Amino acid sequence: MKSGTTNIMLYLQNHPQLRTSEDMIGWPQESRYFSAAHDPEAAGRNWRFYLRKYPPATDGVLTFDKSPNYLLNPKIPSVLASLMPSLKLLVCLRNPTSRAYSHLQHECRNGRVRQAEGAVFRSKSNDESSERLSFPCAPEAFDRLVRAQLAAKKDLDKCAWARGSGSGDSNVLPRGFYDCQLAPWFDRFPRSQLLALVFEDFVSSREAT
C-alpha cells in the first residue's frame, strides 16, 4: 500500500496481452480474494469463484492479480503455491519512512486519524474523547503517531506486528517491515519467480522499469 501498485496495475493493464480483474464497467480493480477471506485455505478450495473475477481466458493473454494485502498474510503464500506453483510474483517496495508518511496522509484524507491527550492514532470511531485531524496531517502528527506506536508495541515481536498480530489501531508502521512479510513467500516460491521493484526507481525511470 502507498508504494505505486495502482500505477503498476494500470500500466500492465494497458499491455494487449495482460488483463486483471475488472469492475462492472471494465475498470481494473484489486480482487483481494484471498486477503478478504476469513480463511485463505478455504478460499483456495473454492477458487472457481476467484476465477470468475477475471475476463474469459483467450490465447496469448495472461491475467494478473494486484492485491497489496496478500503480502501481509503468512497463510496466503502456501495457498497460492499449492494452486499455482509456477506463479510469477511482483512486489514494489518503498522507503519505509516515506511509505508510512504517505499511508498516514491516506488515512488522514479519509478521516481516520485522531488525537487525544497528545497522542495520535488511527481510528474509525467518532469518539467524543478524541479529535479528528484535518487533511493534510502535519508532520508533527506523524512524529507523535510513530512514538505512540513504538511505545505501545515495544514488547511485541516485530514480525507478529507486521503480520497483524496485536497491530491494534494502526498498520501504518508495520507495513514497512518488509523482511517479515517476504519471508513466507521465499519459503514457498523460488526467488527466480519473484521480482522486487524499488518504488523510487520506478518513479524516476518508469519507461525503463
PDB file of N, CA, C and O in Angstrom, residues 30-102:
ATOM      1  N   GLU A  30      -8.589  -4.228  -7.649  1.00  0.00           N
ATOM      2  CA  GLU A  30      -7.993  -5.279  -6.834  1.00  0.00           C
ATOM      3  C   GLU A  30      -9.040  -6.353  -6.565  1.00  0.00           C
ATOM      4  O   GLU A  30     -10.166  -6.048  -6.206  1.00  0.00           O
ATOM      5  N   SER A  31      -8.649  -7.613  -6.681  1.00  0.00           N
ATOM      6  CA  SER A  31      -9.598  -8.675  -6.353  1.00  0.00           C
ATOM      7  C   SER A  31      -9.686  -8.883  -4.845  1.00  0.00           C
ATOM      8  O   SER A  31     -10.764  -9.090  -4.301  1.00  0.00           O
ATOM      9  N   ARG A  32      -8.545  -8.828  -4.151  1.00  0.00           N
ATOM     10  CA  ARG A  32      -8.464  -9.031  -2.692  1.00  0.00           C
ATOM     11  C   ARG A  32      -9.127 -10.337  -2.271  1.00  0.00           C
ATOM     12  O   ARG A  32      -9.569 -10.489  -1.128  1.00  0.00           O
ATOM     13  N   TYR A  33      -9.197 -11.298  -3.173  1.00  0.00           N
ATOM     14  CA  TYR A  33      -9.955 -12.518  -2.903  1.00  0.00           C
ATOM     15  C   TYR A  33      -9.413 -13.270  -1.692  1.00  0.00           C
ATOM     16  O   TYR A  33     -10.162 -13.630  -0.776  1.00  0.00           O
ATOM     17  N   PHE A  34      -8.116 -13.505  -1.668  1.00  0.00           N
ATOM     18  CA  PHE A  34      -7.542 -14.310  -0.590  1.00  0.00           C
ATOM     19  C   PHE A  34      -7.352 -13.512   0.697  1.00  0.00           C
ATOM     20  O   PHE A  34      -7.460 -14.057   1.794  1.00  0.00           O
ATOM     21  N   SER A  35      -7.059 -12.226   0.586  1.00  0.00           N
ATOM     22  CA  SER A  35      -6.859 -11.421   1.790  1.00  0.00           C
ATOM     23  C   SER A  35      -8.184 -11.056   2.451  1.00  0.00           C
ATOM     24  O   SER A  35      -8.242 -10.838   3.671  1.00  0.00           O
ATOM     25  N   ALA A  36      -9.261 -10.994   1.672  1.00  0.00           N
ATOM     26  CA  ALA A  36     -10.569 -10.670   2.244  1.00  0.00           C
ATOM     27  C   ALA A  36     -11.223 -11.878   2.900  1.00  0.00           C
ATOM     28  O   ALA A  36     -12.132 -11.731   3.714  1.00  0.00           O
ATOM     29  N   ALA A  37     -10.749 -13.072   2.558  1.00  0.00           N
ATOM     30  CA  ALA A  37     -11.340 -14.291   3.102  1.00  0.00           C
ATOM     31  C   ALA A  37     -10.922 -14.491   4.553  1.00  0.00           C
ATOM     32  O   ALA A  37      -9.765 -14.264   4.918  1.00  0.00           O
ATOM     33  N   HIS A  38     -11.856 -14.924   5.386  1.00  0.00           N
ATOM     34  CA  HIS A  38     -11.534 -15.228   6.776  1.00  0.00           C
ATOM     35  C   HIS A  38     -10.551 -16.386   6.851  1.00  0.00           C
ATOM     36  O   HIS A  38      -9.660 -16.419   7.706  1.00  0.00           O
ATOM     37  N   ASP A  39     -10.694 -17.333   5.930  1.00  0.00           N
ATOM     38  CA  ASP A  39      -9.809 -18.499   5.880  1.00  0.00           C
ATOM     39  C   ASP A  39      -9.257 -18.634   4.465  1.00  0.00           C
ATOM     40  O   ASP A  39      -9.941 -19.143   3.577  1.00  0.00           O
ATOM     41  N   PRO A  40      -8.024 -18.171   4.216  1.00  0.00           N
ATOM     42  CA  PRO A  40      -7.466 -18.263   2.863  1.00  0.00           C
ATOM     43  C   PRO A  40      -7.416 -19.686   2.315  1.00  0.00           C
ATOM     44  O   PRO A  40      -7.558 -19.902   1.110  1.00  0.00           O
ATOM     45  N   GLU A  41      -7.229 -20.676   3.194  1.00  0.00           N
ATOM     46  CA  GLU A  41      -7.178 -22.063   2.730  1.00  0.00           C
ATOM     47  C   GLU A  41      -8.535 -22.505   2.195  1.00  0.00           C
ATOM     48  O   GLU A  41      -8.618 -23.178   1.155  1.00  0.00           O
ATOM     49  N   ALA A  42      -9.604 -22.129   2.887  1.00  0.00           N
ATOM     50  CA  ALA A  42     -10.948 -22.446   2.396  1.00  0.00           C
ATOM     51  C   ALA A  42     -11.232 -21.706   1.090  1.00  0.00           C
ATOM     52  O   ALA A  42     -11.857 -22.253   0.169  1.00  0.00           O
ATOM     53  N   ALA A  43     -10.758 -20.467   1.006  1.00  0.00           N
ATOM     54  CA  ALA A  43     -10.932 -19.698  -0.230  1.00  0.00           C
ATOM     55  C   ALA A  43     -10.231 -20.391  -1.390  1.00  0.00           C
ATOM     56  O   ALA A  43     -10.729 -20.403  -2.520  1.00  0.00           O
ATOM     57  N   GLY A  44      -9.068 -20.972  -1.103  1.00  0.00           N
ATOM     58  CA  GLY A  44      -8.339 -21.687  -2.142  1.00  0.00           C
ATOM     59  C   GLY A  44      -9.099 -22.900  -2.650  1.00  0.00           C
ATOM     60  O   GLY A  44      -9.049 -23.223  -3.843  1.00  0.00           O
ATOM     61  N   ARG A  45      -9.822 -23.570  -1.754  1.00  0.00           N
ATOM     62  CA  ARG A  45     -10.595 -24.752  -2.163  1.00  0.00           C
ATOM     63  C   ARG A  45     -11.796 -24.369  -3.029  1.00  0.00           C
ATOM     64  O   ARG A  45     -12.354 -25.216  -3.735  1.00  0.00           O
ATOM     65  N   ASN A  46     -12.181 -23.102  -2.969  1.00  0.00           N
ATOM     66  CA  ASN A  46     -13.314 -22.630  -3.776  1.00  0.00           C
ATOM     67  C   ASN A  46     -12.856 -21.571  -4.778  1.00  0.00           C
ATOM     68  O   ASN A  46     -13.575 -20.610  -5.043  1.00  0.00           O
ATOM     69  N   TRP A  47     -11.690 -21.776  -5.331  1.00  0.00           N
ATOM     70  CA  TRP A  47     -11.115 -20.702  -6.109  1.00  0.00           C
ATOM     71  C   TRP A  47     -11.756 -20.520  -7.491  1.00  0.00           C
ATOM     72  O   TRP A  47     -11.394 -19.615  -8.221  1.00  0.00           O
ATOM     73  N   ARG A  48     -12.743 -21.356  -7.813  1.00  0.00           N
ATOM     74  CA  ARG A  48     -13.504 -21.090  -9.041  1.00  0.00           C
ATOM     75  C   ARG A  48     -14.214 -19.744  -8.945  1.00  0.00           C
ATOM     76  O   ARG A  48     -14.402 -19.052  -9.937  1.00  0.00           O
ATOM     77  N   PHE A  49     -14.609 -19.355  -7.717  1.00  0.00           N
ATOM     78  CA  PHE A  49     -15.218 -18.037  -7.523  1.00  0.00           C
ATOM     79  C   PHE A  49     -14.198 -16.934  -7.804  1.00  0.00           C
ATOM     80  O   PHE A  49     -14.539 -15.871  -8.308  1.00  0.00           O
ATOM     81  N   TYR A  50     -12.961 -17.207  -7.464  1.00  0.00           N
ATOM     82  CA  TYR A  50     -11.872 -16.263  -7.731  1.00  0.00           C
ATOM     83  C   TYR A  50     -11.700 -16.067  -9.238  1.00  0.00           C
ATOM     84  O   TYR A  50     -11.576 -14.934  -9.722  1.00  0.00           O
ATOM     85  N   LEU A  51     -11.714 -17.157  -9.981  1.00  0.00           N
ATOM     86  CA  LEU A  51     -11.510 -17.068 -11.432  1.00  0.00           C
ATOM     87  C   LEU A  51     -12.622 -16.284 -12.119  1.00  0.00           C
ATOM     88  O   LEU A  51     -12.393 -15.676 -13.167  1.00  0.00           O
ATOM     89  N   ARG A  52     -13.795 -16.253 -11.524  1.00  0.00           N
ATOM     90  CA  ARG A  52     -14.916 -15.520 -12.128  1.00  0.00           C
ATOM     91  C   ARG A  52     -14.703 -14.009 -12.097  1.00  0.00           C
ATOM     92  O   ARG A  52     -15.422 -13.271 -12.780  1.00  0.00           O
ATOM     93  N   LYS A  53     -13.749 -13.566 -11.321  1.00  0.00           N
ATOM     94  CA  LYS A  53     -13.464 -12.142 -11.252  1.00  0.00           C
ATOM     95  C   LYS A  53     -12.682 -11.646 -12.461  1.00  0.00           C
ATOM     96  O   LYS A  53     -12.478 -10.445 -12.621  1.00  0.00           O
ATOM     97  N   TYR A  54     -12.237 -12.573 -13.310  1.00  0.00           N
ATOM     98  CA  TYR A  54     -11.356 -12.215 -14.414  1.00  0.00           C
ATOM     99  C   TYR A  54     -12.029 -12.411 -15.756  1.00  0.00           C
ATOM    100  O   TYR A  54     -12.946 -13.233 -15.886  1.00  0.00           O
ATOM    101  N   PRO A  55     -11.578 -11.666 -16.782  1.00  0.00           N
ATOM    102  CA  PRO A  55     -12.130 -11.850 -18.126  1.00  0.00           C
ATOM    103  C   PRO A  55     -11.880 -13.280 -18.614  1.00  0.00           C
ATOM    104  O   PRO A  55     -10.916 -13.924 -18.180  1.00  0.00           O
ATOM    105  N   PRO A  56     -12.725 -13.794 -19.480  1.00  0.00           N
ATOM    106  CA  PRO A  56     -12.515 -15.142 -20.023  1.00  0.00           C
ATOM    107  C   PRO A  56     -11.130 -15.264 -20.662  1.00  0.00           C
ATOM    108  O   PRO A  56     -10.640 -14.331 -21.305  1.00  0.00           O
ATOM    109  N   ALA A  57     -10.497 -16.400 -20.460  1.00  0.00           N
ATOM    110  CA  ALA A  57      -9.158 -16.629 -21.000  1.00  0.00           C
ATOM    111  C   ALA A  57      -9.189 -16.707 -22.528  1.00  0.00           C
ATOM    112  O   ALA A  57     -10.105 -17.266 -23.122  1.00  0.00           O
ATOM    113  N   THR A  58      -8.198 -16.125 -23.158  1.00  0.00           N
ATOM    114  CA  THR A  58      -8.017 -16.220 -24.603  1.00  0.00           C
ATOM    115  C   THR A  58      -6.571 -16.541 -24.892  1.00  0.00           C
ATOM    116  O   THR A  58      -5.687 -16.316 -24.057  1.00  0.00           O
ATOM    117  N   ASP A  59      -6.310 -17.064 -26.078  1.00  0.00           N
ATOM    118  CA  ASP A  59      -4.942 -17.451 -26.434  1.00  0.00           C
ATOM    119  C   ASP A  59      -4.009 -16.244 -26.385  1.00  0.00           C
ATOM    120  O   ASP A  59      -4.321 -15.177 -26.914  1.00  0.00           O
ATOM    121  N   GLY A  60      -2.865 -16.434 -25.743  1.00  0.00           N
ATOM    122  CA  GLY A  60      -1.841 -15.406 -25.719  1.00  0.00           C
ATOM    123  C   GLY A  60      -2.066 -14.297 -24.719  1.00  0.00           C
ATOM    124  O   GLY A  60      -1.285 -13.343 -24.657  1.00  0.00           O
ATOM    125  N   VAL A  61      -3.140 -14.377 -23.905  1.00  0.00           N
ATOM    126  CA  VAL A  61      -3.432 -13.340 -22.917  1.00  0.00           C
ATOM    127  C   VAL A  61      -3.290 -13.917 -21.514  1.00  0.00           C
ATOM    128  O   VAL A  61      -3.854 -14.966 -21.199  1.00  0.00           O
ATOM    129  N   LEU A  62      -2.524 -13.243 -20.675  1.00  0.00           N
ATOM    130  CA  LEU A  62      -2.306 -13.666 -19.299  1.00  0.00           C
ATOM    131  C   LEU A  62      -3.083 -12.763 -18.347  1.00  0.00           C
ATOM    132  O   LEU A  62      -3.343 -11.599 -18.654  1.00  0.00           O
ATOM    133  N   THR A  63      -3.456 -13.298 -17.207  1.00  0.00           N
ATOM    134  CA  THR A  63      -4.149 -12.500 -16.200  1.00  0.00           C
ATOM    135  C   THR A  63      -3.238 -12.286 -15.002  1.00  0.00           C
ATOM    136  O   THR A  63      -2.347 -13.088 -14.722  1.00  0.00           O
ATOM    137  N   PHE A  64      -3.462 -11.193 -14.288  1.00  0.00           N
ATOM    138  CA  PHE A  64      -2.684 -10.906 -13.092  1.00  0.00           C
ATOM    139  C   PHE A  64      -3.580 -10.343 -12.006  1.00  0.00           C
ATOM    140  O   PHE A  64      -4.647  -9.787 -12.284  1.00  0.00           O
ATOM    141  N   ASP A  65      -3.152 -10.499 -10.780  1.00  0.00           N
ATOM    142  CA  ASP A  65      -3.908 -10.060  -9.605  1.00  0.00           C
ATOM    143  C   ASP A  65      -3.056  -9.048  -8.855  1.00  0.00           C
ATOM    144  O   ASP A  65      -1.926  -9.334  -8.474  1.00  0.00           O
ATOM    145  N   LYS A  66      -3.601  -7.846  -8.638  1.00  0.00           N
ATOM    146  CA  LYS A  66      -2.906  -6.819  -7.870  1.00  0.00           C
ATOM    147  C   LYS A  66      -3.650  -6.639  -6.549  1.00  0.00           C
ATOM    148  O   LYS A  66      -4.738  -6.076  -6.503  1.00  0.00           O
ATOM    149  N   SER A  67      -3.098  -7.190  -5.475  1.00  0.00           N
ATOM    150  CA  SER A  67      -3.710  -7.099  -4.153  1.00  0.00           C
ATOM    151  C   SER A  67      -2.611  -6.947  -3.106  1.00  0.00           C
ATOM    152  O   SER A  67      -2.063  -7.943  -2.617  1.00  0.00           O
ATOM    153  N   PRO A  68      -2.229  -5.720  -2.738  1.00  0.00           N
ATOM    154  CA  PRO A  68      -1.136  -5.498  -1.788  1.00  0.00           C
ATOM    155  C   PRO A  68      -1.302  -6.210  -0.449  1.00  0.00           C
ATOM    156  O   PRO A  68      -0.316  -6.581   0.191  1.00  0.00           O
ATOM    157  N   ASN A  69      -2.558  -6.441  -0.026  1.00  0.00           N
ATOM    158  CA  ASN A  69      -2.772  -7.069   1.267  1.00  0.00           C
ATOM    159  C   ASN A  69      -2.314  -8.524   1.312  1.00  0.00           C
ATOM    160  O   ASN A  69      -2.179  -9.091   2.403  1.00  0.00           O
ATOM    161  N   TYR A  70      -2.085  -9.135   0.159  1.00  0.00           N
ATOM    162  CA  TYR A  70      -1.576 -10.509   0.159  1.00  0.00           C
ATOM    163  C   TYR A  70      -0.231 -10.596   0.873  1.00  0.00           C
ATOM    164  O   TYR A  70       0.116 -11.618   1.452  1.00  0.00           O
ATOM    165  N   LEU A  71       0.533  -9.518   0.807  1.00  0.00           N
ATOM    166  CA  LEU A  71       1.872  -9.524   1.389  1.00  0.00           C
ATOM    167  C   LEU A  71       1.828  -9.692   2.902  1.00  0.00           C
ATOM    168  O   LEU A  71       2.785 -10.175   3.503  1.00  0.00           O
ATOM    169  N   LEU A  72       0.728  -9.315   3.536  1.00  0.00           N
ATOM    170  CA  LEU A  72       0.655  -9.279   4.994  1.00  0.00           C
ATOM    171  C   LEU A  72       0.262 -10.605   5.631  1.00  0.00           C
ATOM    172  O   LEU A  72       0.557 -10.831   6.800  1.00  0.00           O
ATOM    173  N   ASN A  73      -0.430 -11.456   4.892  1.00  0.00           N
ATOM    174  CA  ASN A  73      -0.983 -12.681   5.471  1.00  0.00           C
ATOM    175  C   ASN A  73      -0.061 -13.869   5.198  1.00  0.00           C
ATOM    176  O   ASN A  73       0.085 -14.291   4.058  1.00  0.00           O
ATOM    177  N   PRO A  74       0.557 -14.441   6.240  1.00  0.00           N
ATOM    178  CA  PRO A  74       1.524 -15.525   6.017  1.00  0.00           C
ATOM    179  C   PRO A  74       0.901 -16.831   5.530  1.00  0.00           C
ATOM    180  O   PRO A  74       1.622 -17.746   5.123  1.00  0.00           O
ATOM    181  N   LYS A  75      -0.445 -16.925   5.562  1.00  0.00           N
ATOM    182  CA  LYS A  75      -1.104 -18.141   5.070  1.00  0.00           C
ATOM    183  C   LYS A  75      -1.236 -18.149   3.554  1.00  0.00           C
ATOM    184  O   LYS A  75      -1.324 -19.213   2.933  1.00  0.00           O
ATOM    185  N   ILE A  76      -1.273 -16.978   2.954  1.00  0.00           N
ATOM    186  CA  ILE A  76      -1.570 -16.884   1.522  1.00  0.00           C
ATOM    187  C   ILE A  76      -0.476 -17.507   0.642  1.00  0.00           C
ATOM    188  O   ILE A  76      -0.797 -18.181  -0.348  1.00  0.00           O
ATOM    189  N   PRO A  77       0.824 -17.329   0.932  1.00  0.00           N
ATOM    190  CA  PRO A  77       1.843 -17.936   0.054  1.00  0.00           C
ATOM    191  C   PRO A  77       1.680 -19.444  -0.120  1.00  0.00           C
ATOM    192  O   PRO A  77       1.798 -19.952  -1.242  1.00  0.00           O
ATOM    193  N   SER A  78       1.391 -20.174   0.964  1.00  0.00           N
ATOM    194  CA  SER A  78       1.253 -21.628   0.843  1.00  0.00           C
ATOM    195  C   SER A  78       0.017 -22.001   0.023  1.00  0.00           C
ATOM    196  O   SER A  78       0.043 -22.972  -0.741  1.00  0.00           O
ATOM    197  N   VAL A  79      -1.062 -21.219   0.162  1.00  0.00           N
ATOM    198  CA  VAL A  79      -2.275 -21.483  -0.607  1.00  0.00           C
ATOM    199  C   VAL A  79      -2.008 -21.284  -2.093  1.00  0.00           C
ATOM    200  O   VAL A  79      -2.339 -22.139  -2.928  1.00  0.00           O
ATOM    201  N   LEU A  80      -1.365 -20.175  -2.436  1.00  0.00           N
ATOM    202  CA  LEU A  80      -1.095 -19.897  -3.851  1.00  0.00           C
ATOM    203  C   LEU A  80      -0.068 -20.864  -4.423  1.00  0.00           C
ATOM    204  O   LEU A  80      -0.156 -21.238  -5.592  1.00  0.00           O
ATOM    205  N   ALA A  81       0.905 -21.285  -3.611  1.00  0.00           N
ATOM    206  CA  ALA A  81       1.912 -22.231  -4.095  1.00  0.00           C
ATOM    207  C   ALA A  81       1.281 -23.572  -4.437  1.00  0.00           C
ATOM    208  O   ALA A  81       1.709 -24.250  -5.382  1.00  0.00           O
ATOM    209  N   SER A  82       0.263 -23.970  -3.678  1.00  0.00           N
ATOM    210  CA  SER A  82      -0.401 -25.242  -3.967  1.00  0.00           C
ATOM    211  C   SER A  82      -1.303 -25.143  -5.200  1.00  0.00           C
ATOM    212  O   SER A  82      -1.453 -26.110  -5.937  1.00  0.00           O
ATOM    213  N   LEU A  83      -1.892 -23.971  -5.411  1.00  0.00           N
ATOM    214  CA  LEU A  83      -2.784 -23.785  -6.553  1.00  0.00           C
ATOM    215  C   LEU A  83      -2.030 -23.483  -7.841  1.00  0.00           C
ATOM    216  O   LEU A  83      -2.389 -23.980  -8.912  1.00  0.00           O
ATOM    217  N   MET A  84      -0.997 -22.644  -7.727  1.00  0.00           N
ATOM    218  CA  MET A  84      -0.271 -22.167  -8.913  1.00  0.00           C
ATOM    219  C   MET A  84       1.228 -22.139  -8.614  1.00  0.00           C
ATOM    220  O   MET A  84       1.804 -21.061  -8.387  1.00  0.00           O
ATOM    221  N   PRO A  85       1.892 -23.280  -8.593  1.00  0.00           N
ATOM    222  CA  PRO A  85       3.314 -23.313  -8.218  1.00  0.00           C
ATOM    223  C   PRO A  85       4.229 -22.547  -9.157  1.00  0.00           C
ATOM    224  O   PRO A  85       5.338 -22.167  -8.762  1.00  0.00           O
ATOM    225  N   SER A  86       3.795 -22.302 -10.394  1.00  0.00           N
ATOM    226  CA  SER A  86       4.642 -21.569 -11.352  1.00  0.00           C
ATOM    227  C   SER A  86       4.320 -20.077 -11.372  1.00  0.00           C
ATOM    228  O   SER A  86       4.783 -19.353 -12.257  1.00  0.00           O
ATOM    229  N   LEU A  87       3.564 -19.624 -10.399  1.00  0.00           N
ATOM    230  CA  LEU A  87       3.133 -18.230 -10.332  1.00  0.00           C
ATOM    231  C   LEU A  87       4.325 -17.267 -10.350  1.00  0.00           C
ATOM    232  O   LEU A  87       5.330 -17.479  -9.683  1.00  0.00           O
ATOM    233  N   LYS A  88       4.198 -16.189 -11.117  1.00  0.00           N
ATOM    234  CA  LYS A  88       5.201 -15.125 -11.127  1.00  0.00           C
ATOM    235  C   LYS A  88       4.731 -14.015 -10.176  1.00  0.00           C
ATOM    236  O   LYS A  88       3.576 -13.591 -10.231  1.00  0.00           O
ATOM    237  N   LEU A  89       5.633 -13.570  -9.322  1.00  0.00           N
ATOM    238  CA  LEU A  89       5.287 -12.603  -8.282  1.00  0.00           C
ATOM    239  C   LEU A  89       6.045 -11.295  -8.487  1.00  0.00           C
ATOM    240  O   LEU A  89       7.215 -11.307  -8.859  1.00  0.00           O
ATOM    241  N   LEU A  90       5.361 -10.189  -8.217  1.00  0.00           N
ATOM    242  CA  LEU A  90       5.991  -8.874  -8.300  1.00  0.00           C
ATOM    243  C   LEU A  90       5.632  -8.093  -7.046  1.00  0.00           C
ATOM    244  O   LEU A  90       4.460  -8.023  -6.662  1.00  0.00           O
ATOM    245  N   VAL A  91       6.633  -7.512  -6.410  1.00  0.00           N
ATOM    246  CA  VAL A  91       6.398  -6.684  -5.238  1.00  0.00           C
ATOM    247  C   VAL A  91       7.146  -5.362  -5.428  1.00  0.00           C
ATOM    248  O   VAL A  91       8.250  -5.342  -5.971  1.00  0.00           O
ATOM    249  N   CYS A  92       6.504  -4.274  -5.037  1.00  0.00           N
ATOM    250  CA  CYS A  92       7.132  -2.958  -5.138  1.00  0.00           C
ATOM    251  C   CYS A  92       7.335  -2.425  -3.726  1.00  0.00           C
ATOM    252  O   CYS A  92       6.366  -2.285  -2.963  1.00  0.00           O
ATOM    253  N   LEU A  93       8.588  -2.141  -3.370  1.00  0.00           N
ATOM    254  CA  LEU A  93       8.945  -1.719  -2.021  1.00  0.00           C
ATOM    255  C   LEU A  93       9.397  -0.260  -2.035  1.00  0.00           C
ATOM    256  O   LEU A  93      10.147   0.154  -2.909  1.00  0.00           O
ATOM    257  N   ARG A  94       8.931   0.475  -1.045  1.00  0.00           N
ATOM    258  CA  ARG A  94       9.239   1.900  -0.939  1.00  0.00           C
ATOM    259  C   ARG A  94      10.013   2.175   0.354  1.00  0.00           C
ATOM    260  O   ARG A  94       9.884   1.425   1.321  1.00  0.00           O
ATOM    261  N   ASN A  95      10.802   3.238   0.352  1.00  0.00           N
ATOM    262  CA  ASN A  95      11.455   3.649   1.581  1.00  0.00           C
ATOM    263  C   ASN A  95      10.417   3.592   2.713  1.00  0.00           C
ATOM    264  O   ASN A  95       9.379   4.248   2.637  1.00  0.00           O
ATOM    265  N   PRO A  96      10.671   2.800   3.777  1.00  0.00           N
ATOM    266  CA  PRO A  96       9.640   2.580   4.797  1.00  0.00           C
ATOM    267  C   PRO A  96       9.124   3.859   5.453  1.00  0.00           C
ATOM    268  O   PRO A  96       7.927   3.963   5.750  1.00  0.00           O
ATOM    269  N   THR A  97      10.005   4.836   5.667  1.00  0.00           N
ATOM    270  CA  THR A  97       9.558   6.080   6.297  1.00  0.00           C
ATOM    271  C   THR A  97       8.653   6.867   5.355  1.00  0.00           C
ATOM    272  O   THR A  97       7.590   7.360   5.761  1.00  0.00           O
ATOM    273  N   SER A  98       9.041   6.976   4.095  1.00  0.00           N
ATOM    274  CA  SER A  98       8.215   7.692   3.109  1.00  0.00           C
ATOM    275  C   SER A  98       6.877   6.990   2.920  1.00  0.00           C
ATOM    276  O   SER A  98       5.833   7.638   2.794  1.00  0.00           O
ATOM    277  N   ARG A  99       6.924   5.654   2.892  1.00  0.00           N
ATOM    278  CA  ARG A  99       5.682   4.894   2.728  1.00  0.00           C
ATOM    279  C   ARG A  99       4.737   5.123   3.905  1.00  0.00           C
ATOM    280  O   ARG A  99       3.533   5.333   3.727  1.00  0.00           O
ATOM    281  N   ALA A 100       5.299   5.093   5.130  1.00  0.00           N
ATOM    282  CA  ALA A 100       4.473   5.284   6.324  1.00  0.00           C
ATOM    283  C   ALA A 100       3.860   6.686   6.358  1.00  0.00           C
ATOM    284  O   ALA A 100       2.690   6.852   6.723  1.00  0.00           O
ATOM    285  N   TYR A 101       4.631   7.692   5.961  1.00  0.00           N
ATOM    286  CA  TYR A 101       4.105   9.061   5.953  1.00  0.00           C
ATOM    287  C   TYR A 101       2.978   9.196   4.925  1.00  0.00           C
ATOM    288  O   TYR A 101       1.941   9.808   5.204  1.00  0.00           O
ATOM    289  N   SER A 102       3.158   8.598   3.748  1.00  0.00           N
ATOM    290  CA  SER A 102       2.117   8.632   2.730  1.00  0.00           C
ATOM    291  C   SER A 102       0.876   7.872   3.210  1.00  0.00           C
ATOM    292  O   SER A 102      -0.261   8.298   2.960  1.00  0.00           O
TER     293      SER A 102
END
